[in-house]
Structures are given as structure tokens and as C-alpha cells.
Amino acid sequence: MKIALVHDYLTQKGGAERVFELLCKRFPEADIFTSLYDPKATIDLGERIVNTTFLQKIPGAAKYFRMMAPLYFPAFRALNLQEYDLIISSSTSFAKAVQKKPNARHICFCHNVTRFLWDTQTYLREYGDYRYFAPLIEKIFDMMRKVDLKYAQEPDLYIANSSVVARRIKEIYGKKAIVINYPIDTSKFSFSQNKDEYYLASARMISYKRLDIIVEAFNWLGWQLLISGDGPEKERLQSKALDNVKFLGHVSDTKRTQLFSKAKSVIIAALEDYGLVPVEANASGTPVVAYGAGGVLDTQIPGKTGVFFKRQTPESLQGALLESREISWNYDSIRNHAVKNFSEQAFFNKVEQVIEQSCSTQKSFT
């Protein structure tokens, strides 16, 4: 069976690219396709050949890849994948548009629906320079939404990283998605039965992470809170924090691992589509206290691996923290939960089962 692996663009290194890297390692004989490729800015693909589109020939396209938005769909439609029996796309936007031969199978790892088209106001808010061109952009986006809906019908099967994303795929694209939670490298996290008296928040200091809620809650409780990470909100948060809250800034991977393993709990106040931090905490044998919406509903067991708070308020978080204080946590059980459900091996056991079933179904109709 000849396999093609397709990703939107390889110009950065985020969660979607990390999943694609895992797919590339799992299928070493597969051919790799993407619209734009900057080997210095993205995942390490070693000596693998990366096939690109006509966009690669445009000067500066890899650096200003977001500006290429109207050209991605025609670029992916122009790719010739007629010799492949299985196409595995990794997409938050465009790669799902590739064409296949009639008896081939296309499985899409959809990290999200095309966010800048379907959540445009958030997109414009995050990229402030774009708001000045909003009227023109909205006209272009309106046309692109129609194209996005059309090409969203191309994949034979969608795999989503969480129930939240699966619902969006169903609501917007009208396609059912199988949920397979994305993995972490559990070997990179150390386990400790002995917890120190501090709590930990590990996040970029941007507004939607809601670190302000966490700081205010710990100001009131007086318990020790360590915060790792940097970002534009840091100065504002520091100005509000009392002496029991310590800002660590960026920490090394080794230090971060130590912090996770010794923390009493890891605190998450953001609404995440999926979120790896709660799983990383569990892999360290550490429970989480998290806002009970979004991806944590897929990864956490209340009272066993974590505690939820219902509202994004300091008062609601305080209640969950006090509740967590009364639980006799089984740290071994928390670690085992992460290894069993969110290791790379567990991930690919599920993925390969889905691929086998999907390809078998296709053969039965050809």
C-alpha cells in the first residue's frame, strides 16, 4: 500500500506539526507533501524528501505564510496524488483539499476547523494588523468559506483530537469524526510520590490562559503558587500578585519536569480544545485542578486524576482547590492513567486500528 502524508504547511513548530512528526516516524516509507517548507523553522524530518506546491517558488512565502491564505486551496488541488492508496492529511485548514484516485482512502487528522474562516473575529483580534483591512478580508473569507465547506467533503474519515473539535467538525462540515486524543512522550516526565507544598501553573502568559484567575485565587488563599512561562501578560500579572506567588519565567525542560513531578497540583484555568498540560501533569503522577470544559473532559477523571471548577472565576477555583486538598490522591494511579491512555503507543494502537478498519471498508466496496 502506497501512503502519502500531507500537512498544511511546515513553516513552524506547534502541536499540529508535532503530531505530523509522529506520523512521519510511524510511516517511514510514506511520501511527504506540504504547501510550504522551511526546514529551519519546523520539525526535524531528517533526510526525508518533502514535496511542496507552487507556493514554494514565491519569494518570502514561507516567512509570510499567513498572507498566502487564498492560494492554499488551489495549491493543494494541484498536487498529483493519484498513485497513492492511502492519504493521511494533518490539517487545521487546507491539506484536507487534496484529490485522490477513486479507490484510495483519505483519512484526515483534523486539529480544528479552519479557524480564521469560522472564528474570524478571534482571528482578527489576535493578529491586530489585519483589523484595518477587515472589510476586504471578510469578502475574501466569505468566498473561502464556501470553498472550505466543499473541500471538507473530500476526506473519507476524520480523526479529531478531542470531543470539542469533533463537534465543530460535525456542526460546520457535517462530517462525523472519531476522537483519538493526541499523545505525549511519557518517558520525558519523571514520577514522584513525594509532593512539595507548592502549586504550579505552566502556560504562556496571554489573556485566554486566564492566569489572572489563578493569581487572584492564590492571593486570597495564601498558598504557594509557582508560575512558569512568559508572555505579554506577565507584567500585569506580577503587579497583582502577592508574595506567595512566584514567577519563574521560561524554564528548561529538565526544570519543568521537576516542577511537574513535585507539585501538589497543576492548575489550568483556560478553555482549551484539547490541552497537553493536564496530561503532562498526570504523567508526572500529579493531579490537576482545571476549568471543567473543553479538552479536560476527555482526559481527566474527576476525583481520580483531577478536580474541576465550573466557572472561570477566582471563587470557583478556590472551591476546587479546597476540594482537592481533602482528596487522598493515588499518585501511581494518576501516572498509570496517563501512560495507558496518552502514550505514543496507545495513540498508534488506536490509529492503526482505525486505518485498518477504514481501508477494509473501502476494499469491500471496490
PDB file of N, CA, C and O in Angstrom, residues 89 105-112 155-170 174-182 274 298 346-347 349-359 361:
ATOM      1  N   SER A  89      -3.893  13.077   5.871  1.00  0.00           N
ATOM      2  CA  SER A  89      -3.652  14.520   5.953  1.00  0.00           C
ATOM      3  C   SER A  89      -3.688  14.973   7.401  1.00  0.00           C
ATOM      4  O   SER A  89      -4.404  14.412   8.232  1.00  0.00           O
ATOM      5  N   ARG A 105      -8.107   5.862  -0.126  1.00  0.00           N
ATOM      6  CA  ARG A 105      -8.736   6.263   1.123  1.00  0.00           C
ATOM      7  C   ARG A 105      -8.028   7.504   1.643  1.00  0.00           C
ATOM      8  O   ARG A 105      -6.790   7.570   1.644  1.00  0.00           O
ATOM      9  N   HIS A 106      -8.802   8.477   2.112  1.00  0.00           N
ATOM     10  CA  HIS A 106      -8.239   9.707   2.669  1.00  0.00           C
ATOM     11  C   HIS A 106      -8.711   9.845   4.110  1.00  0.00           C
ATOM     12  O   HIS A 106      -9.903  10.002   4.377  1.00  0.00           O
ATOM     13  N   ILE A 107      -7.753   9.790   5.046  1.00  0.00           N
ATOM     14  CA  ILE A 107      -8.035   9.963   6.468  1.00  0.00           C
ATOM     15  C   ILE A 107      -7.421  11.282   6.912  1.00  0.00           C
ATOM     16  O   ILE A 107      -6.230  11.521   6.715  1.00  0.00           O
ATOM     17  N   CYS A 108      -8.223  12.138   7.501  1.00  0.00           N
ATOM     18  CA  CYS A 108      -7.766  13.477   7.906  1.00  0.00           C
ATOM     19  C   CYS A 108      -7.682  13.593   9.419  1.00  0.00           C
ATOM     20  O   CYS A 108      -8.687  13.432  10.111  1.00  0.00           O
ATOM     21  N   PHE A 109      -6.472  13.865   9.926  1.00  0.00           N
ATOM     22  CA  PHE A 109      -6.301  14.264  11.320  1.00  0.00           C
ATOM     23  C   PHE A 109      -6.613  15.756  11.374  1.00  0.00           C
ATOM     24  O   PHE A 109      -5.781  16.592  11.012  1.00  0.00           O
ATOM     25  N   CYS A 110      -7.823  16.086  11.773  1.00  0.00           N
ATOM     26  CA  CYS A 110      -8.284  17.477  11.760  1.00  0.00           C
ATOM     27  C   CYS A 110      -8.069  18.085  13.145  1.00  0.00           C
ATOM     28  O   CYS A 110      -8.801  17.775  14.089  1.00  0.00           O
ATOM     29  N   HIS A 111      -7.077  18.936  13.262  1.00  0.00           N
ATOM     30  CA  HIS A 111      -6.745  19.551  14.551  1.00  0.00           C
ATOM     31  C   HIS A 111      -7.767  20.613  14.928  1.00  0.00           C
ATOM     32  O   HIS A 111      -7.915  20.942  16.099  1.00  0.00           O
ATOM     33  N   ASN A 112      -8.445  21.137  13.924  1.00  0.00           N
ATOM     34  CA  ASN A 112      -9.532  22.087  14.144  1.00  0.00           C
ATOM     35  C   ASN A 112     -10.147  22.409  12.787  1.00  0.00           C
ATOM     36  O   ASN A 112      -9.540  22.134  11.746  1.00  0.00           O
ATOM     37  N   PRO A 155     -12.222  14.203   2.564  1.00  0.00           N
ATOM     38  CA  PRO A 155     -11.762  13.064   3.375  1.00  0.00           C
ATOM     39  C   PRO A 155     -12.861  12.025   3.577  1.00  0.00           C
ATOM     40  O   PRO A 155     -14.036  12.355   3.740  1.00  0.00           O
ATOM     41  N   ASP A 156     -12.440  10.766   3.578  1.00  0.00           N
ATOM     42  CA  ASP A 156     -13.377   9.671   3.855  1.00  0.00           C
ATOM     43  C   ASP A 156     -13.622   9.516   5.344  1.00  0.00           C
ATOM     44  O   ASP A 156     -14.662   9.011   5.763  1.00  0.00           O
ATOM     45  N   LEU A 157     -12.649   9.933   6.140  1.00  0.00           N
ATOM     46  CA  LEU A 157     -12.756   9.771   7.594  1.00  0.00           C
ATOM     47  C   LEU A 157     -12.001  10.896   8.279  1.00  0.00           C
ATOM     48  O   LEU A 157     -10.885  11.242   7.885  1.00  0.00           O
ATOM     49  N   TYR A 158     -12.617  11.461   9.313  1.00  0.00           N
ATOM     50  CA  TYR A 158     -11.970  12.478  10.132  1.00  0.00           C
ATOM     51  C   TYR A 158     -11.592  11.879  11.488  1.00  0.00           C
ATOM     52  O   TYR A 158     -12.375  11.144  12.092  1.00  0.00           O
ATOM     53  N   ILE A 159     -10.398  12.251  11.958  1.00  0.00           N
ATOM     54  CA  ILE A 159      -9.963  11.956  13.322  1.00  0.00           C
ATOM     55  C   ILE A 159      -9.742  13.290  14.022  1.00  0.00           C
ATOM     56  O   ILE A 159      -9.001  14.151  13.526  1.00  0.00           O
ATOM     57  N   ALA A 160     -10.398  13.490  15.166  1.00  0.00           N
ATOM     58  CA  ALA A 160     -10.273  14.730  15.936  1.00  0.00           C
ATOM     59  C   ALA A 160      -9.509  14.452  17.225  1.00  0.00           C
ATOM     60  O   ALA A 160      -9.563  13.339  17.765  1.00  0.00           O
ATOM     61  N   ASN A 161      -8.825  15.488  17.741  1.00  0.00           N
ATOM     62  CA  ASN A 161      -8.032  15.289  18.954  1.00  0.00           C
ATOM     63  C   ASN A 161      -8.857  15.385  20.231  1.00  0.00           C
ATOM     64  O   ASN A 161      -8.392  15.055  21.308  1.00  0.00           O
ATOM     65  N   SER A 162     -10.117  15.849  20.123  1.00  0.00           N
ATOM     66  CA  SER A 162     -10.966  15.960  21.301  1.00  0.00           C
ATOM     67  C   SER A 162     -12.427  15.973  20.883  1.00  0.00           C
ATOM     68  O   SER A 162     -12.753  16.187  19.707  1.00  0.00           O
ATOM     69  N   SER A 163     -13.302  15.780  21.842  1.00  0.00           N
ATOM     70  CA  SER A 163     -14.737  15.823  21.579  1.00  0.00           C
ATOM     71  C   SER A 163     -15.176  17.215  21.128  1.00  0.00           C
ATOM     72  O   SER A 163     -16.104  17.350  20.326  1.00  0.00           O
ATOM     73  N   VAL A 164     -14.522  18.252  21.654  1.00  0.00           N
ATOM     74  CA  VAL A 164     -14.842  19.627  21.274  1.00  0.00           C
ATOM     75  C   VAL A 164     -14.619  19.820  19.778  1.00  0.00           C
ATOM     76  O   VAL A 164     -15.477  20.358  19.058  1.00  0.00           O
ATOM     77  N   VAL A 165     -13.468  19.391  19.277  1.00  0.00           N
ATOM     78  CA  VAL A 165     -13.151  19.543  17.857  1.00  0.00           C
ATOM     79  C   VAL A 165     -14.063  18.654  17.011  1.00  0.00           C
ATOM     80  O   VAL A 165     -14.515  19.063  15.933  1.00  0.00           O
ATOM     81  N   ALA A 166     -14.363  17.460  17.497  1.00  0.00           N
ATOM     82  CA  ALA A 166     -15.268  16.565  16.766  1.00  0.00           C
ATOM     83  C   ALA A 166     -16.641  17.203  16.578  1.00  0.00           C
ATOM     84  O   ALA A 166     -17.258  17.090  15.507  1.00  0.00           O
ATOM     85  N   ARG A 167     -17.126  17.897  17.602  1.00  0.00           N
ATOM     86  CA  ARG A 167     -18.422  18.580  17.488  1.00  0.00           C
ATOM     87  C   ARG A 167     -18.360  19.698  16.455  1.00  0.00           C
ATOM     88  O   ARG A 167     -19.301  19.899  15.684  1.00  0.00           O
ATOM     89  N   ARG A 168     -17.246  20.436  16.429  1.00  0.00           N
ATOM     90  CA  ARG A 168     -17.114  21.509  15.433  1.00  0.00           C
ATOM     91  C   ARG A 168     -17.106  20.945  14.008  1.00  0.00           C
ATOM     92  O   ARG A 168     -17.705  21.521  13.100  1.00  0.00           O
ATOM     93  N   ILE A 169     -16.402  19.840  13.824  1.00  0.00           N
ATOM     94  CA  ILE A 169     -16.353  19.211  12.501  1.00  0.00           C
ATOM     95  C   ILE A 169     -17.756  18.810  12.059  1.00  0.00           C
ATOM     96  O   ILE A 169     -18.151  19.017  10.907  1.00  0.00           O
ATOM     97  N   LYS A 170     -18.521  18.261  12.984  1.00  0.00           N
ATOM     98  CA  LYS A 170     -19.888  17.854  12.677  1.00  0.00           C
ATOM     99  C   LYS A 170     -20.773  19.061  12.396  1.00  0.00           C
ATOM    100  O   LYS A 170     -21.545  19.077  11.418  1.00  0.00           O
ATOM    101  N   GLY A 174     -20.403  19.040   8.664  1.00  0.00           N
ATOM    102  CA  GLY A 174     -21.399  17.985   8.510  1.00  0.00           C
ATOM    103  C   GLY A 174     -20.791  16.601   8.423  1.00  0.00           C
ATOM    104  O   GLY A 174     -21.408  15.671   7.885  1.00  0.00           O
ATOM    105  N   LYS A 175     -19.593  16.419   8.977  1.00  0.00           N
ATOM    106  CA  LYS A 175     -18.886  15.139   8.908  1.00  0.00           C
ATOM    107  C   LYS A 175     -18.657  14.587  10.317  1.00  0.00           C
ATOM    108  O   LYS A 175     -18.261  15.322  11.227  1.00  0.00           O
ATOM    109  N   LYS A 176     -18.881  13.318  10.473  1.00  0.00           N
ATOM    110  CA  LYS A 176     -18.622  12.669  11.761  1.00  0.00           C
ATOM    111  C   LYS A 176     -17.124  12.445  11.935  1.00  0.00           C
ATOM    112  O   LYS A 176     -16.418  12.132  10.980  1.00  0.00           O
ATOM    113  N   ALA A 177     -16.637  12.610  13.153  1.00  0.00           N
ATOM    114  CA  ALA A 177     -15.219  12.422  13.439  1.00  0.00           C
ATOM    115  C   ALA A 177     -15.033  11.437  14.582  1.00  0.00           C
ATOM    116  O   ALA A 177     -15.791  11.439  15.551  1.00  0.00           O
ATOM    117  N   ILE A 178     -14.016  10.606  14.454  1.00  0.00           N
ATOM    118  CA  ILE A 178     -13.603   9.719  15.536  1.00  0.00           C
ATOM    119  C   ILE A 178     -12.642  10.485  16.433  1.00  0.00           C
ATOM    120  O   ILE A 178     -11.743  11.186  15.942  1.00  0.00           O
ATOM    121  N   VAL A 179     -12.817  10.387  17.733  1.00  0.00           N
ATOM    122  CA  VAL A 179     -11.932  11.093  18.675  1.00  0.00           C
ATOM    123  C   VAL A 179     -10.789  10.180  19.096  1.00  0.00           C
ATOM    124  O   VAL A 179     -11.013   9.090  19.643  1.00  0.00           O
ATOM    125  N   ILE A 180      -9.571  10.613  18.823  1.00  0.00           N
ATOM    126  CA  ILE A 180      -8.368   9.949  19.333  1.00  0.00           C
ATOM    127  C   ILE A 180      -7.504  11.040  19.944  1.00  0.00           C
ATOM    128  O   ILE A 180      -6.950  11.880  19.230  1.00  0.00           O
ATOM    129  N   ASN A 181      -7.404  11.053  21.257  1.00  0.00           N
ATOM    130  CA  ASN A 181      -6.624  12.093  21.939  1.00  0.00           C
ATOM    131  C   ASN A 181      -5.153  11.986  21.571  1.00  0.00           C
ATOM    132  O   ASN A 181      -4.589  10.884  21.554  1.00  0.00           O
ATOM    133  N   TYR A 182      -4.547  13.121  21.300  1.00  0.00           N
ATOM    134  CA  TYR A 182      -3.146  13.130  20.885  1.00  0.00           C
ATOM    135  C   TYR A 182      -2.230  12.793  22.063  1.00  0.00           C
ATOM    136  O   TYR A 182      -2.550  13.082  23.218  1.00  0.00           O
ATOM    137  N   TYR A 274      -8.082  20.969  23.457  1.00  0.00           N
ATOM    138  CA  TYR A 274      -7.557  19.693  23.970  1.00  0.00           C
ATOM    139  C   TYR A 274      -6.686  19.981  25.184  1.00  0.00           C
ATOM    140  O   TYR A 274      -7.145  19.882  26.308  1.00  0.00           O
ATOM    141  N   ASP A 298     -12.175  15.144  28.227  1.00  0.00           N
ATOM    142  CA  ASP A 298     -11.727  13.905  27.583  1.00  0.00           C
ATOM    143  C   ASP A 298     -10.593  13.232  28.349  1.00  0.00           C
ATOM    144  O   ASP A 298     -10.422  12.009  28.269  1.00  0.00           O
ATOM    145  N   ALA A 346      -0.144   3.953  22.878  1.00  0.00           N
ATOM    146  CA  ALA A 346      -1.606   3.899  22.979  1.00  0.00           C
ATOM    147  C   ALA A 346      -2.254   4.646  21.814  1.00  0.00           C
ATOM    148  O   ALA A 346      -3.269   4.196  21.247  1.00  0.00           O
ATOM    149  N   PHE A 347      -1.659   5.775  21.448  1.00  0.00           N
ATOM    150  CA  PHE A 347      -2.169   6.568  20.333  1.00  0.00           C
ATOM    151  C   PHE A 347      -2.146   5.765  19.035  1.00  0.00           C
ATOM    152  O   PHE A 347      -3.154   5.670  18.324  1.00  0.00           O
ATOM    153  N   ASN A 349      -1.824   2.535  18.594  1.00  0.00           N
ATOM    154  CA  ASN A 349      -2.690   1.342  18.636  1.00  0.00           C
ATOM    155  C   ASN A 349      -4.087   1.699  18.124  1.00  0.00           C
ATOM    156  O   ASN A 349      -4.697   0.954  17.336  1.00  0.00           O
ATOM    157  N   LYS A 350      -4.593   2.848  18.559  1.00  0.00           N
ATOM    158  CA  LYS A 350      -5.923   3.296  18.123  1.00  0.00           C
ATOM    159  C   LYS A 350      -5.903   3.729  16.657  1.00  0.00           C
ATOM    160  O   LYS A 350      -6.806   3.386  15.890  1.00  0.00           O
ATOM    161  N   VAL A 351      -4.874   4.473  16.280  1.00  0.00           N
ATOM    162  CA  VAL A 351      -4.786   4.978  14.904  1.00  0.00           C
ATOM    163  C   VAL A 351      -4.722   3.830  13.908  1.00  0.00           C
ATOM    164  O   VAL A 351      -5.447   3.817  12.891  1.00  0.00           O
ATOM    165  N   GLU A 352      -3.869   2.849  14.166  1.00  0.00           N
ATOM    166  CA  GLU A 352      -3.706   1.757  13.218  1.00  0.00           C
ATOM    167  C   GLU A 352      -4.950   0.889  13.131  1.00  0.00           C
ATOM    168  O   GLU A 352      -5.280   0.357  12.070  1.00  0.00           O
ATOM    169  N   GLN A 353      -5.664   0.765  14.241  1.00  0.00           N
ATOM    170  CA  GLN A 353      -6.928   0.035  14.209  1.00  0.00           C
ATOM    171  C   GLN A 353      -7.947   0.767  13.322  1.00  0.00           C
ATOM    172  O   GLN A 353      -8.644   0.142  12.517  1.00  0.00           O
ATOM    173  N   VAL A 354      -8.002   2.089  13.462  1.00  0.00           N
ATOM    174  CA  VAL A 354      -8.930   2.887  12.647  1.00  0.00           C
ATOM    175  C   VAL A 354      -8.548   2.814  11.169  1.00  0.00           C
ATOM    176  O   VAL A 354      -9.419   2.652  10.300  1.00  0.00           O
ATOM    177  N   ILE A 355      -7.245   2.922  10.866  1.00  0.00           N
ATOM    178  CA  ILE A 355      -6.799   2.852   9.476  1.00  0.00           C
ATOM    179  C   ILE A 355      -7.133   1.489   8.870  1.00  0.00           C
ATOM    180  O   ILE A 355      -7.639   1.388   7.745  1.00  0.00           O
ATOM    181  N   GLU A 356      -6.871   0.430   9.622  1.00  0.00           N
ATOM    182  CA  GLU A 356      -7.157  -0.929   9.126  1.00  0.00           C
ATOM    183  C   GLU A 356      -8.643  -1.107   8.846  1.00  0.00           C
ATOM    184  O   GLU A 356      -9.040  -1.633   7.798  1.00  0.00           O
ATOM    185  N   GLN A 357      -9.486  -0.657   9.773  1.00  0.00           N
ATOM    186  CA  GLN A 357     -10.932  -0.778   9.578  1.00  0.00           C
ATOM    187  C   GLN A 357     -11.407   0.060   8.405  1.00  0.00           C
ATOM    188  O   GLN A 357     -12.244  -0.373   7.610  1.00  0.00           O
ATOM    189  N   SER A 358     -10.855   1.276   8.286  1.00  0.00           N
ATOM    190  CA  SER A 358     -11.273   2.161   7.219  1.00  0.00           C
ATOM    191  C   SER A 358     -10.878   1.608   5.844  1.00  0.00           C
ATOM    192  O   SER A 358     -11.678   1.628   4.908  1.00  0.00           O
ATOM    193  N   CYS A 359      -9.656   1.093   5.726  1.00  0.00           N
ATOM    194  CA  CYS A 359      -9.201   0.548   4.445  1.00  0.00           C
ATOM    195  C   CYS A 359      -9.931  -0.747   4.107  1.00  0.00           C
ATOM    196  O   CYS A 359     -10.224  -1.027   2.945  1.00  0.00           O
ATOM    197  N   THR A 361     -13.015  -1.409   4.941  1.00  0.00           N
ATOM    198  CA  THR A 361     -14.346  -0.974   4.479  1.00  0.00           C
ATOM    199  C   THR A 361     -14.290  -0.532   3.042  1.00  0.00           C
ATOM    200  O   THR A 361     -15.164  -0.854   2.228  1.00  0.00           O
TER     201      THR A 361
END
